[in-house]
Amino acid sequence: MPYALFCNDAQISKSYPSEADVWKLAERSGLVVDVTADDERPGPRRVLDNDYKIEPCQAAQGEDPAKNKAEADRQSRMELELNS
C-alpha cells in the first residue's frame, strides 16, 4: 500500500511506495523536527511539524508511486550536485 503526506486530513503529496520514502520527502521539505527525550524514549526522536502526518493512501488514478519515488530521488541527487 502506498503512503503520502497529509495535513488536516488532506493529502498534500504524491503517493510513494513506503512510509520511509515519505519521511525523506518531509525531511527535505523541512517538515521534520527533533523532539527531546521523554520518559518513554531516550534521546531525540524525529516527528512531523504541526498537523502533518504520514498515512497509507490509495494512489490516484494513473499515478505510479514507484515513478514518484524515482523522480524524487533524481531531484534530490540533482540538488546535491548543485550544492557541491
CSV table of C-alpha atoms in Angstrom, one decimal:
chain,number,residue,atom,x,y,z
A,1,MET,CA,0.0,0.0,0.0
A,2,PRO,CA,1.4,3.4,-0.9
A,3,TYR,CA,1.9,6.3,1.6
A,4,ALA,CA,1.5,10.1,1.4
A,5,LEU,CA,1.9,13.2,3.5
A,6,PHE,CA,-1.3,14.6,4.9
A,7,CYS,CA,-2.2,17.9,6.7
A,8,ASN,CA,-5.6,18.3,8.4
A,9,ASP,CA,-6.7,15.0,6.8
A,10,ALA,CA,-6.0,16.3,3.2
A,11,GLN,CA,-3.4,14.6,1.1
A,12,ILE,CA,-0.7,17.1,0.2
A,13,SER,CA,1.9,14.9,-1.5
A,14,LYS,CA,2.1,12.4,-4.3
A,15,SER,CA,1.9,8.8,-3.2
A,16,TYR,CA,5.1,6.8,-2.6
A,17,PRO,CA,5.8,3.1,-2.2
A,18,SER,CA,6.8,3.2,1.5
A,19,GLU,CA,6.4,5.3,4.6
A,20,ALA,CA,10.2,5.7,4.7
A,21,ASP,CA,10.0,7.4,1.2
A,22,VAL,CA,7.5,10.0,2.6
A,23,TRP,CA,9.7,10.6,5.7
A,24,LYS,CA,12.6,11.5,3.2
A,25,LEU,CA,10.3,13.9,1.4
A,26,ALA,CA,9.1,15.5,4.6
A,27,GLU,CA,12.7,15.9,5.8
A,28,ARG,CA,13.8,17.5,2.6
A,29,SER,CA,10.8,19.9,2.8
A,30,GLY,CA,11.7,21.0,6.3
A,31,LEU,CA,8.7,19.3,8.0
A,32,VAL,CA,10.7,17.0,10.3
A,33,VAL,CA,11.8,18.3,13.7
A,34,ASP,CA,13.7,16.6,16.6
A,35,VAL,CA,12.0,16.4,19.9
A,36,THR,CA,13.9,16.0,23.1
A,37,ALA,CA,13.7,12.7,25.0
A,38,ASP,CA,10.9,11.9,27.3
A,39,ASP,CA,10.5,9.2,30.0
A,40,GLU,CA,9.4,6.6,27.5
A,41,ARG,CA,12.1,7.1,24.8
A,42,PRO,CA,15.7,8.2,25.5
A,43,GLY,CA,17.4,10.5,23.0
A,44,PRO,CA,15.9,12.8,20.5
A,45,ARG,CA,13.3,11.5,18.1
A,46,ARG,CA,12.0,12.7,14.7
A,47,VAL,CA,8.4,13.9,14.5
A,48,LEU,CA,6.5,15.8,11.9
A,49,ASP,CA,5.9,19.5,12.4
A,50,ASN,CA,2.4,20.9,13.1
A,51,ASP,CA,-0.5,18.9,11.9
A,52,TYR,CA,1.4,16.9,9.3
A,53,LYS,CA,1.2,13.1,9.3
A,54,ILE,CA,2.1,10.2,7.1
A,55,GLU,CA,-0.6,7.7,6.3
A,56,PRO,CA,-1.4,4.9,3.9
A,57,CYS,CA,-3.4,6.0,0.9
A,58,GLN,CA,-4.7,5.0,-2.5
A,59,ALA,CA,-2.6,6.1,-5.5
A,60,ALA,CA,-4.6,8.5,-7.7
A,61,GLN,CA,-5.8,7.0,-11.0
A,62,GLY,CA,-2.8,6.8,-13.3
A,63,GLU,CA,-0.3,7.6,-10.6
A,64,ASP,CA,2.7,5.3,-10.1
A,65,PRO,CA,4.2,5.5,-6.6
A,66,ALA,CA,7.5,3.9,-7.8
A,67,LYS,CA,7.8,6.5,-10.5
A,68,ASN,CA,7.2,9.3,-7.9
A,69,LYS,CA,10.0,7.8,-5.8
A,70,ALA,CA,12.4,7.7,-8.7
A,71,GLU,CA,11.6,11.3,-9.6
A,72,ALA,CA,12.1,12.5,-6.0
A,73,ASP,CA,15.4,10.6,-5.8
A,74,ARG,CA,16.6,12.1,-9.1
A,75,GLN,CA,15.7,15.6,-7.9
A,76,SER,CA,17.5,15.0,-4.6
A,77,ARG,CA,20.6,13.9,-6.4
A,78,MET,CA,20.5,17.0,-8.7
A,79,GLU,CA,20.1,19.3,-5.7
A,80,LEU,CA,23.2,17.6,-4.1
A,81,GLU,CA,25.2,18.1,-7.2
A,82,LEU,CA,24.2,21.8,-7.4
A,83,ASN,CA,25.2,22.4,-3.8
A,84,SER,CA,28.6,20.8,-4.2
